[in-house]
């Protein structure tokens, strides 16, 4: 691991406005969905979004939040994929 | 700072882009063969494309003092056509002795199908038989994790391959560690929409260190930014990382990786840049 030249407070100072802008952007998108006709409460994509938001505030994911959210958006890996695809090397 | 872009599709870019890259410090590019946006109808279509990659592109790059290298293959998207893929794989050796051909690439998976995996394995076999280096494309978005793991399985199953001579590209937070842990090189692609941003690429360098990591723009015909590597350089600098670390990732590492190819010949320019401990602009 490389030592970070900036301490936590310096990183926060540098990123705070970006985080604020992104949070407001997400809130505005939710508001837009609310204002629109119909419901997406049961849409799997909303489930993914809710799970991702939960990860942001869970202490257990500290230092690995981006990776955890990536996995929410990833298809499962089956270690037996070669047999399942009947892949043969010739 | 001088840098290499180890993955950029210059056939899709204008000559003005070469000029801009040169002005930003780019002194070398490597261009893997890829999907042109449409499926080619015959092996001759690929032969023409390989002529362009090995003849005209190096010429165009040289007008701006940029060294041009290339990788040859049939990409994962067109690999769905196994018959055509086999014809292309049989034709590739015609070009392997051309100056600047670094190896086989960018091979890989797209939707992680059986046909893609079959053609991937046949490319690996070609590379193993001819002693070529390998550059690998990993799928996008929800297919990336699964496809990267499948690719690692196939690579690790082939004992003929030297892992130091293989680069698995387009890694992100959830795939970088597995690639590096297995001893392969890993490429981070900076894209404005999908894949990694410069900020997140710097995070990955901070997490794993600079060893066997490359940064590229993968600039092509789609939304992409050919000057993304300078964005990465700037972000590293603004976070206070030393020039020596930045240079290692964007300059020393690509040269180290490419130098394992018999067709890599490069005259490095005289580098007169501030040392790591010298403040910039003094
Ligand atoms: Zn590419």
mmCIF file of C-alpha atoms and ligand atoms in Angstrom:
data_model
loop_
_atom_site.group_PDB
_atom_site.id
_atom_site.type_symbol
_atom_site.label_atom_id
_atom_site.label_comp_id
_atom_site.label_asym_id
_atom_site.label_seq_id
_atom_site.Cartn_x
_atom_site.Cartn_y
_atom_site.Cartn_z
ATOM 1 C CA UNK A 1 0.000 0.000 0.000
ATOM 2 C CA UNK A 2 1.182 3.527 -0.826
ATOM 3 C CA UNK A 3 1.208 6.073 1.974
ATOM 4 C CA UNK A 4 -1.323 8.824 1.313
ATOM 5 C CA UNK A 5 0.327 12.238 1.359
ATOM 6 C CA UNK A 6 -2.930 13.900 2.489
ATOM 7 C CA UNK A 7 -4.462 13.247 5.915
ATOM 8 C CA UNK A 8 -8.169 12.481 6.364
ATOM 9 C CA UNK A 9 -9.152 16.070 7.004
ATOM 10 C CA UNK A 10 -7.308 17.286 3.901
ATOM 11 C CA UNK A 11 -9.025 14.627 1.783
ATOM 12 C CA UNK A 12 -12.414 15.647 3.156
ATOM 13 C CA UNK A 13 -11.716 19.328 2.531
ATOM 14 C CA UNK A 14 -10.773 18.523 -1.040
ATOM 15 C CA UNK A 15 -13.770 16.280 -1.736
ATOM 16 C CA UNK A 16 -16.569 17.801 0.366
ATOM 17 C CA UNK A 17 -18.142 19.897 -2.384
ATOM 18 C CA UNK A 18 -18.033 16.957 -4.788
ATOM 19 C CA UNK A 19 -19.794 14.697 -2.273
ATOM 20 C CA UNK A 20 -22.408 17.370 -1.585
ATOM 21 C CA UNK A 21 -23.086 17.800 -5.305
ATOM 22 C CA UNK A 22 -23.389 14.061 -5.895
ATOM 23 C CA UNK A 23 -25.740 13.552 -2.922
ATOM 24 C CA UNK A 24 -28.013 16.379 -4.066
ATOM 25 C CA UNK A 25 -27.949 14.955 -7.581
ATOM 26 C CA UNK A 26 -29.099 11.542 -6.301
ATOM 27 C CA UNK A 27 -31.776 13.155 -4.110
ATOM 28 C CA UNK A 28 -33.064 15.126 -7.106
ATOM 29 C CA UNK A 29 -33.225 11.937 -9.206
ATOM 30 C CA UNK A 30 -35.285 10.225 -6.478
ATOM 31 C CA UNK A 31 -37.567 13.282 -6.357
ATOM 32 C CA UNK A 32 -37.955 13.095 -10.135
ATOM 33 C CA UNK A 33 -38.955 9.435 -9.898
ATOM 34 C CA UNK A 34 -41.447 10.353 -7.138
ATOM 35 C CA UNK A 35 -43.033 13.041 -9.276
ATOM 36 C CA UNK A 36 -43.416 10.743 -12.262
ATOM 37 C CA UNK A 37 -46.419 8.477 -12.943
ATOM 38 C CA UNK A 38 -46.215 4.893 -11.723
ATOM 39 C CA UNK A 39 -44.068 3.128 -9.148
ATOM 40 C CA UNK A 40 -40.634 1.509 -9.232
ATOM 41 C CA UNK A 41 -40.568 0.402 -5.595
ATOM 42 C CA UNK A 42 -40.361 -3.256 -6.608
ATOM 43 C CA UNK A 43 -37.938 -2.678 -9.474
ATOM 44 C CA UNK A 44 -34.723 -4.658 -8.956
ATOM 45 C CA UNK A 45 -32.734 -1.585 -9.950
ATOM 46 C CA UNK A 46 -34.197 0.305 -6.988
ATOM 47 C CA UNK A 47 -33.217 -2.573 -4.736
ATOM 48 C CA UNK A 48 -29.653 -2.278 -6.014
ATOM 49 C CA UNK A 49 -29.689 1.454 -5.357
ATOM 50 C CA UNK A 50 -31.031 0.995 -1.813
ATOM 51 C CA UNK A 51 -28.400 -1.648 -1.057
ATOM 52 C CA UNK A 52 -25.673 0.641 -2.396
ATOM 53 C CA UNK A 53 -26.835 3.552 -0.260
ATOM 54 C CA UNK A 54 -26.840 1.306 2.802
ATOM 55 C CA UNK A 55 -23.216 0.386 2.159
ATOM 56 C CA UNK A 56 -22.213 4.054 2.255
ATOM 57 C CA UNK A 57 -23.164 4.345 5.913
ATOM 58 C CA UNK A 58 -22.214 0.884 7.198
ATOM 59 C CA UNK A 59 -19.043 0.946 9.273
ATOM 60 C CA UNK A 60 -18.193 -2.648 8.376
ATOM 61 C CA UNK A 61 -17.464 -1.638 4.789
ATOM 62 C CA UNK A 62 -14.924 1.055 5.672
ATOM 63 C CA UNK A 63 -12.158 1.173 3.079
ATOM 64 C CA UNK A 64 -13.991 -1.212 0.722
ATOM 65 C CA UNK A 65 -17.222 0.591 -0.071
ATOM 66 C CA UNK A 66 -16.518 1.065 -3.783
ATOM 67 C CA UNK A 67 -15.663 -2.604 -4.124
ATOM 68 C CA UNK A 68 -18.821 -3.656 -2.250
ATOM 69 C CA UNK A 69 -21.045 -1.507 -4.455
ATOM 70 C CA UNK A 70 -19.317 -2.879 -7.560
ATOM 71 C CA UNK A 71 -20.297 -6.360 -6.386
ATOM 72 C CA UNK A 72 -23.968 -5.357 -6.072
ATOM 73 C CA UNK A 73 -23.840 -4.561 -9.770
ATOM 74 C CA UNK A 74 -21.987 -7.749 -10.736
ATOM 75 C CA UNK A 75 -23.327 -11.023 -12.087
ATOM 76 C CA UNK A 76 -22.439 -13.976 -9.932
ATOM 77 C CA UNK A 77 -19.350 -16.037 -10.729
ATOM 78 C CA UNK A 78 -19.819 -19.797 -10.809
ATOM 79 C CA UNK A 79 -16.493 -21.619 -10.310
ATOM 80 C CA UNK A 80 -17.904 -24.525 -12.350
ATOM 81 C CA UNK A 81 -18.518 -22.320 -15.359
ATOM 82 C CA UNK A 82 -16.337 -24.444 -17.647
ATOM 83 C CA UNK A 83 -18.444 -27.562 -17.072
ATOM 84 C CA UNK A 84 -21.683 -25.571 -17.302
ATOM 85 C CA UNK A 85 -20.680 -24.125 -20.676
ATOM 86 C CA UNK A 86 -19.408 -27.557 -21.751
ATOM 87 C CA UNK A 87 -16.160 -25.914 -22.703
ATOM 88 C CA UNK A 88 -13.682 -28.395 -24.064
ATOM 89 C CA UNK A 89 -10.115 -27.691 -25.018
ATOM 90 C CA UNK A 90 -8.959 -29.389 -28.171
ATOM 91 C CA UNK B 1 5.732 14.746 -17.840
ATOM 92 C CA UNK B 2 6.416 12.211 -20.568
ATOM 93 C CA UNK B 3 4.000 9.301 -20.608
ATOM 94 C CA UNK B 4 2.766 6.299 -22.589
ATOM 95 C CA UNK B 5 -0.855 5.506 -23.325
ATOM 96 C CA UNK B 6 -0.677 1.696 -23.367
ATOM 97 C CA UNK B 7 -4.228 1.204 -24.686
ATOM 98 C CA UNK B 8 -5.715 3.614 -27.197
ATOM 99 C CA UNK B 9 -7.521 3.027 -30.508
ATOM 100 C CA UNK B 10 -5.963 5.685 -32.673
ATOM 101 C CA UNK B 11 -7.542 4.396 -35.906
ATOM 102 C CA UNK B 12 -10.737 5.932 -34.503
ATOM 103 C CA UNK B 13 -9.111 9.253 -33.663
ATOM 104 C CA UNK B 14 -8.092 12.202 -35.779
ATOM 105 C CA UNK B 15 -4.583 13.356 -36.570
ATOM 106 C CA UNK B 16 -5.364 16.404 -34.398
ATOM 107 C CA UNK B 17 -5.637 14.011 -31.452
ATOM 108 C CA UNK B 18 -2.075 12.809 -32.101
ATOM 109 C CA UNK B 19 -0.966 16.423 -31.999
ATOM 110 C CA UNK B 20 -2.832 17.069 -28.731
ATOM 111 C CA UNK B 21 -1.391 13.911 -27.158
ATOM 112 C CA UNK B 22 2.120 14.950 -28.175
ATOM 113 C CA UNK B 23 1.636 18.405 -26.670
ATOM 114 C CA UNK B 24 0.547 16.795 -23.398
ATOM 115 C CA UNK B 25 3.709 14.700 -23.151
ATOM 116 C CA UNK B 26 2.634 11.473 -24.806
ATOM 117 C CA UNK B 27 5.642 9.858 -26.451
ATOM 118 C CA UNK B 28 4.283 6.390 -27.103
ATOM 119 C CA UNK B 29 1.006 4.571 -27.616
ATOM 120 C CA UNK B 30 0.060 0.934 -27.936
ATOM 121 C CA UNK B 31 -3.024 0.135 -29.940
ATOM 122 C CA UNK B 32 -4.809 -3.196 -29.536
ATOM 123 C CA UNK B 33 -7.000 -4.531 -32.331
ATOM 124 C CA UNK B 34 -10.662 -4.095 -31.410
ATOM 125 C CA UNK B 35 -14.258 -3.965 -32.604
ATOM 126 C CA UNK B 36 -14.766 -1.338 -35.297
ATOM 127 C CA UNK B 37 -18.402 -0.710 -34.392
ATOM 128 C CA UNK B 38 -19.604 -3.235 -36.978
ATOM 129 C CA UNK B 39 -18.829 -6.893 -37.649
ATOM 130 C CA UNK B 40 -16.312 -7.451 -40.434
ATOM 131 C CA UNK B 41 -17.426 -9.872 -43.090
ATOM 132 C CA UNK B 42 -14.237 -11.741 -43.893
ATOM 133 C CA UNK B 43 -10.666 -12.494 -42.916
ATOM 134 C CA UNK B 44 -9.553 -9.982 -45.553
ATOM 135 C CA UNK B 45 -11.313 -7.251 -43.602
ATOM 136 C CA UNK B 46 -9.026 -8.067 -40.668
ATOM 137 C CA UNK B 47 -5.973 -8.305 -42.920
ATOM 138 C CA UNK B 48 -6.625 -4.754 -44.138
ATOM 139 C CA UNK B 49 -7.114 -3.584 -40.549
ATOM 140 C CA UNK B 50 -3.802 -5.186 -39.498
ATOM 141 C CA UNK B 51 -2.088 -3.413 -42.403
ATOM 142 C CA UNK B 52 -3.483 -0.134 -41.114
ATOM 143 C CA UNK B 53 -2.283 -0.914 -37.560
ATOM 144 C CA UNK B 54 1.223 -1.930 -38.610
ATOM 145 C CA UNK B 55 1.828 0.515 -41.429
ATOM 146 C CA UNK B 56 -0.206 3.707 -41.577
ATOM 147 C CA UNK B 57 -0.823 4.317 -37.851
ATOM 148 C CA UNK B 58 2.895 4.192 -36.922
ATOM 149 C CA UNK B 59 3.506 6.666 -39.733
ATOM 150 C CA UNK B 60 0.770 9.033 -38.580
ATOM 151 C CA UNK B 61 2.022 8.828 -34.973
ATOM 152 C CA UNK B 62 5.587 9.535 -36.050
ATOM 153 C CA UNK B 63 4.535 12.898 -37.524
ATOM 154 C CA UNK B 64 4.163 14.048 -33.920
ATOM 155 C CA UNK B 65 7.124 12.200 -32.432
ATOM 156 C CA UNK B 66 4.944 9.482 -30.940
ATOM 157 C CA UNK B 67 6.087 5.849 -31.101
ATOM 158 C CA UNK B 68 3.252 3.534 -32.122
ATOM 159 C CA UNK B 69 2.974 -0.146 -31.130
ATOM 160 C CA UNK B 70 0.157 -2.580 -31.730
ATOM 161 C CA UNK B 71 -1.494 -5.867 -30.708
ATOM 162 C CA UNK B 72 -3.360 -8.182 -33.088
ATOM 163 C CA UNK B 73 -6.386 -10.449 -32.663
ATOM 164 C CA UNK B 74 -10.074 -10.831 -33.373
ATOM 165 C CA UNK B 75 -11.935 -9.078 -30.560
ATOM 166 C CA UNK B 76 -14.382 -10.746 -28.155
ATOM 167 C CA UNK B 77 -17.463 -9.306 -29.838
ATOM 168 C CA UNK B 78 -16.680 -10.757 -33.250
ATOM 169 C CA UNK B 79 -15.453 -13.950 -31.597
ATOM 170 C CA UNK B 80 -19.078 -15.094 -31.534
ATOM 171 C CA UNK B 81 -18.314 -16.113 -35.121
ATOM 172 C CA UNK B 82 -15.980 -19.019 -34.334
ATOM 173 C CA UNK B 83 -15.343 -19.954 -37.967
ATOM 174 C CA UNK B 84 -14.210 -16.431 -38.895
ATOM 175 C CA UNK B 85 -12.201 -16.217 -35.669
ATOM 176 C CA UNK B 86 -10.256 -19.331 -36.604
ATOM 177 C CA UNK B 87 -9.440 -17.886 -40.017
ATOM 178 C CA UNK B 88 -8.188 -14.662 -38.396
ATOM 179 C CA UNK B 89 -6.119 -16.549 -35.801
ATOM 180 C CA UNK B 90 -4.523 -18.551 -38.632
ATOM 181 C CA UNK B 91 -3.714 -15.317 -40.506
ATOM 182 C CA UNK B 92 -2.235 -13.328 -37.564
ATOM 183 C CA UNK B 93 1.274 -14.870 -37.862
ATOM 184 C CA UNK B 94 1.679 -13.046 -41.220
ATOM 185 C CA UNK B 95 2.077 -9.877 -39.133
ATOM 186 C CA UNK B 96 3.908 -11.043 -36.016
ATOM 187 C CA UNK B 97 7.325 -9.984 -37.315
ATOM 188 C CA UNK B 98 6.217 -6.476 -38.276
ATOM 189 C CA UNK B 99 7.984 -3.719 -36.347
ATOM 190 C CA UNK B 100 5.961 -2.562 -33.363
ATOM 191 C CA UNK B 101 3.769 -5.658 -33.000
ATOM 192 C CA UNK B 102 3.874 -6.350 -29.258
ATOM 193 C CA UNK B 103 1.689 -9.432 -29.149
ATOM 194 C CA UNK B 104 -1.857 -10.790 -29.173
ATOM 195 C CA UNK B 105 -4.643 -8.460 -28.042
ATOM 196 C CA UNK B 106 -7.031 -7.234 -26.969
ATOM 197 C CA UNK B 107 -8.530 -10.674 -26.620
ATOM 198 C CA UNK B 108 -11.033 -11.382 -23.880
ATOM 199 C CA UNK B 109 -14.688 -11.801 -23.113
ATOM 200 C CA UNK B 110 -17.675 -9.582 -23.793
ATOM 201 C CA UNK B 111 -20.834 -11.385 -22.658
ATOM 202 C CA UNK B 112 -18.944 -14.362 -21.185
ATOM 203 C CA UNK B 113 -20.296 -16.892 -23.688
ATOM 204 C CA UNK B 114 -19.009 -20.292 -24.719
ATOM 205 C CA UNK B 115 -17.943 -19.073 -28.176
ATOM 206 C CA UNK B 116 -16.024 -16.152 -26.673
ATOM 207 C CA UNK B 117 -14.257 -18.499 -24.258
ATOM 208 C CA UNK B 118 -13.433 -20.941 -27.071
ATOM 209 C CA UNK B 119 -11.858 -18.227 -29.222
ATOM 210 C CA UNK B 120 -10.058 -16.787 -26.176
ATOM 211 C CA UNK B 121 -8.438 -20.174 -25.517
ATOM 212 C CA UNK B 122 -7.384 -20.481 -29.166
ATOM 213 C CA UNK B 123 -5.755 -17.043 -28.972
ATOM 214 C CA UNK B 124 -3.930 -18.113 -25.800
ATOM 215 C CA UNK B 125 -2.692 -21.156 -27.649
ATOM 216 C CA UNK B 126 -1.435 -18.991 -30.531
ATOM 217 C CA UNK B 127 0.391 -16.707 -28.090
ATOM 218 C CA UNK B 128 1.917 -19.662 -26.266
ATOM 219 C CA UNK B 129 3.089 -21.313 -29.497
ATOM 220 C CA UNK B 130 4.592 -18.104 -30.919
ATOM 221 C CA UNK B 131 5.961 -16.696 -27.650
ATOM 222 C CA UNK B 132 3.892 -13.527 -27.893
ATOM 223 C CA UNK B 133 2.799 -11.238 -25.062
ATOM 224 C CA UNK B 134 -0.925 -10.937 -24.345
ATOM 225 C CA UNK B 135 -3.235 -7.978 -23.735
ATOM 226 C CA UNK B 136 -6.696 -8.791 -22.382
ATOM 227 C CA UNK B 137 -10.002 -6.944 -22.474
ATOM 228 C CA UNK B 138 -12.357 -7.616 -19.574
ATOM 229 C CA UNK B 139 -16.121 -7.113 -20.000
ATOM 230 C CA UNK B 140 -18.084 -4.066 -18.939
ATOM 231 C CA UNK B 141 -20.469 -3.344 -16.081
ATOM 232 C CA UNK B 142 -22.342 -6.349 -14.632
ATOM 233 C CA UNK B 143 -20.312 -8.811 -16.735
ATOM 234 C CA UNK B 144 -16.912 -7.594 -15.558
ATOM 235 C CA UNK B 145 -16.483 -9.522 -12.329
ATOM 236 C CA UNK B 146 -17.705 -12.824 -13.744
ATOM 237 C CA UNK B 147 -15.743 -12.387 -16.989
ATOM 238 C CA UNK B 148 -12.537 -11.427 -15.217
ATOM 239 C CA UNK B 149 -12.730 -14.504 -13.011
ATOM 240 C CA UNK B 150 -13.348 -16.708 -16.059
ATOM 241 C CA UNK B 151 -10.365 -15.135 -17.823
ATOM 242 C CA UNK B 152 -8.139 -15.699 -14.784
ATOM 243 C CA UNK B 153 -9.244 -19.347 -14.674
ATOM 244 C CA UNK B 154 -8.282 -19.846 -18.331
ATOM 245 C CA UNK B 155 -4.952 -18.026 -17.938
ATOM 246 C CA UNK B 156 -3.998 -19.913 -14.790
ATOM 247 C CA UNK B 157 -4.894 -23.236 -16.430
ATOM 248 C CA UNK B 158 -2.267 -22.694 -19.148
ATOM 249 C CA UNK B 159 1.121 -23.441 -17.640
ATOM 250 C CA UNK B 160 2.906 -22.318 -20.817
ATOM 251 C CA UNK B 161 2.098 -18.646 -20.138
ATOM 252 C CA UNK B 162 4.505 -16.344 -18.340
ATOM 253 C CA UNK B 163 2.221 -14.215 -16.154
ATOM 254 C CA UNK B 164 4.633 -11.260 -16.248
ATOM 255 C CA UNK B 165 3.978 -11.061 -19.992
ATOM 256 C CA UNK B 166 0.197 -10.824 -19.717
ATOM 257 C CA UNK B 167 -1.804 -7.674 -18.979
ATOM 258 C CA UNK B 168 -5.441 -7.906 -17.902
ATOM 259 C CA UNK B 169 -7.024 -4.590 -18.744
ATOM 260 C CA UNK B 170 -10.002 -2.493 -17.561
ATOM 261 C CA UNK B 171 -9.643 -3.558 -13.920
ATOM 262 C CA UNK B 172 -11.673 -1.745 -11.280
ATOM 263 C CA UNK B 173 -12.068 -1.888 -7.499
ATOM 264 C CA UNK B 174 -13.567 -5.391 -7.510
ATOM 265 C CA UNK B 175 -11.159 -7.022 -9.997
ATOM 266 C CA UNK B 176 -7.726 -5.382 -9.534
ATOM 267 C CA UNK B 177 -6.657 -7.462 -6.539
ATOM 268 C CA UNK B 178 -7.403 -10.858 -8.098
ATOM 269 C CA UNK B 179 -5.434 -9.953 -11.240
ATOM 270 C CA UNK B 180 -2.416 -8.615 -9.334
ATOM 271 C CA UNK B 181 -2.451 -11.457 -6.785
ATOM 272 C CA UNK B 182 -2.144 -13.988 -9.624
ATOM 273 C CA UNK B 183 0.983 -12.208 -10.864
ATOM 274 C CA UNK B 184 -0.424 -10.559 -13.987
ATOM 275 C CA UNK B 185 -0.130 -6.934 -15.018
ATOM 276 C CA UNK B 186 -3.311 -4.911 -14.580
ATOM 277 C CA UNK B 187 -4.502 -1.994 -16.704
ATOM 278 C CA UNK B 188 -6.884 0.704 -15.519
ATOM 279 C CA UNK B 189 -8.973 2.345 -18.200
ATOM 280 C CA UNK B 190 -10.136 5.887 -17.639
ATOM 281 C CA UNK B 191 -13.519 6.415 -19.255
ATOM 282 C CA UNK B 192 -15.912 9.316 -18.840
ATOM 283 C CA UNK B 193 -19.013 7.089 -18.544
ATOM 284 C CA UNK B 194 -18.305 3.436 -17.695
ATOM 285 C CA UNK B 195 -15.135 1.943 -16.208
ATOM 286 C CA UNK B 196 -12.794 3.925 -13.964
ATOM 287 C CA UNK B 197 -12.356 7.658 -13.361
ATOM 288 C CA UNK B 198 -8.898 9.237 -12.854
ATOM 289 C CA UNK B 199 -9.734 9.735 -9.167
ATOM 290 C CA UNK B 200 -10.638 6.081 -8.644
ATOM 291 C CA UNK B 201 -7.564 4.955 -10.571
ATOM 292 C CA UNK B 202 -5.411 6.948 -8.161
ATOM 293 C CA UNK B 203 -7.273 5.274 -5.285
ATOM 294 C CA UNK B 204 -6.334 1.876 -6.740
ATOM 295 C CA UNK B 205 -2.664 2.894 -6.998
ATOM 296 C CA UNK B 206 -2.805 4.057 -3.374
ATOM 297 C CA UNK B 207 -4.365 0.771 -2.305
ATOM 298 C CA UNK B 208 -2.163 -1.678 -4.196
ATOM 299 C CA UNK B 209 0.993 0.293 -4.990
ATOM 300 C CA UNK B 210 2.433 0.913 -8.469
ATOM 301 C CA UNK B 211 3.798 -2.573 -9.125
ATOM 302 C CA UNK B 212 2.469 -4.042 -12.420
ATOM 303 C CA UNK B 213 -0.172 -1.323 -12.819
ATOM 304 C CA UNK B 214 -0.818 0.569 -16.079
ATOM 305 C CA UNK B 215 -3.143 3.480 -16.820
ATOM 306 C CA UNK B 216 -4.737 4.079 -20.205
ATOM 307 C CA UNK B 217 -7.482 6.040 -21.937
ATOM 308 C CA UNK B 218 -8.763 3.298 -24.291
ATOM 309 C CA UNK B 219 -9.773 6.227 -26.477
ATOM 310 C CA UNK B 220 -11.890 4.917 -29.351
ATOM 311 C CA UNK B 221 -14.888 5.833 -31.541
ATOM 312 C CA UNK B 222 -17.272 5.986 -28.558
ATOM 313 C CA UNK B 223 -17.467 8.502 -25.715
ATOM 314 C CA UNK B 224 -13.880 8.515 -24.478
ATOM 315 C CA UNK B 225 -11.141 10.981 -23.710
ATOM 316 C CA UNK B 226 -7.772 10.385 -25.370
ATOM 317 C CA UNK B 227 -6.125 12.753 -22.878
ATOM 318 C CA UNK B 228 -7.311 10.814 -19.819
ATOM 319 C CA UNK B 229 -3.780 9.788 -18.755
ATOM 320 C CA UNK B 230 -2.783 13.441 -18.177
ATOM 321 C CA UNK B 231 -5.954 13.729 -16.028
ATOM 322 C CA UNK B 232 -4.604 10.859 -13.920
ATOM 323 C CA UNK B 233 -1.180 12.544 -13.708
ATOM 324 C CA UNK B 234 -2.778 15.772 -12.494
ATOM 325 C CA UNK B 235 -4.904 14.005 -9.876
ATOM 326 C CA UNK B 236 -1.810 12.174 -8.546
ATOM 327 C CA UNK B 237 0.025 15.479 -8.325
ATOM 328 C CA UNK B 238 -2.835 17.325 -6.605
ATOM 329 C CA UNK B 239 -2.953 14.603 -3.979
ATOM 330 C CA UNK B 240 0.717 15.223 -3.290
ATOM 331 C CA UNK B 241 2.216 12.056 -4.750
ATOM 332 C CA UNK B 242 5.881 12.358 -5.754
ATOM 333 C CA UNK B 243 6.794 12.772 -9.409
ATOM 334 C CA UNK B 244 8.820 9.562 -9.238
ATOM 335 C CA UNK B 245 5.706 7.530 -8.346
ATOM 336 C CA UNK B 246 3.643 9.154 -11.098
ATOM 337 C CA UNK B 247 6.390 8.541 -13.652
ATOM 338 C CA UNK B 248 6.659 4.939 -12.582
ATOM 339 C CA UNK B 249 3.006 4.289 -13.413
ATOM 340 C CA UNK B 250 2.681 6.259 -16.646
ATOM 341 C CA UNK B 251 6.180 5.856 -18.105
ATOM 342 C CA UNK B 252 8.460 3.268 -16.474
ATOM 343 C CA UNK B 253 5.787 0.591 -16.112
ATOM 344 C CA UNK B 254 4.634 0.541 -19.743
ATOM 345 C CA UNK B 255 8.243 0.420 -20.933
ATOM 346 C CA UNK B 256 8.992 -2.408 -18.515
ATOM 347 C CA UNK B 257 5.986 -4.394 -19.701
ATOM 348 C CA UNK B 258 6.501 -3.730 -23.412
ATOM 349 C CA UNK B 259 10.237 -4.456 -23.243
ATOM 350 C CA UNK B 260 9.415 -8.135 -22.978
ATOM 351 C CA UNK B 261 8.267 -8.068 -26.626
ATOM 352 C CA UNK B 262 10.911 -8.744 -29.265
ATOM 353 C CA UNK B 263 9.420 -6.013 -31.492
ATOM 354 C CA UNK B 264 9.604 -3.276 -28.870
ATOM 355 C CA UNK B 265 12.351 -0.827 -29.776
ATOM 356 C CA UNK B 266 12.213 2.561 -28.137
ATOM 357 C CA UNK B 267 14.632 5.476 -27.915
ATOM 358 C CA UNK B 268 13.792 7.223 -24.672
ATOM 359 C CA UNK B 269 13.984 11.013 -24.821
ATOM 360 C CA UNK B 270 16.386 12.840 -22.520
ATOM 361 C CA UNK B 271 14.353 13.227 -19.339
ATOM 362 C CA UNK B 272 15.105 16.384 -17.414
ATOM 363 C CA UNK B 273 12.277 16.598 -14.933
ATOM 364 C CA UNK B 274 12.282 17.593 -11.251
ATOM 365 C CA UNK B 275 13.315 14.868 -8.842
ATOM 366 C CA UNK B 276 10.682 13.508 -6.497
ATOM 367 C CA UNK B 277 11.881 15.645 -3.593
ATOM 368 C CA UNK B 278 12.050 18.867 -5.614
ATOM 369 C CA UNK B 279 9.007 21.114 -5.528
ATOM 370 C CA UNK B 280 7.478 21.693 -8.963
ATOM 371 C CA UNK B 281 8.165 25.091 -10.504
ATOM 372 C CA UNK B 282 11.292 25.940 -8.519
HETATM 373 ZN ZN1 LIG C 1 -9.762 -1.368 -26.203
#
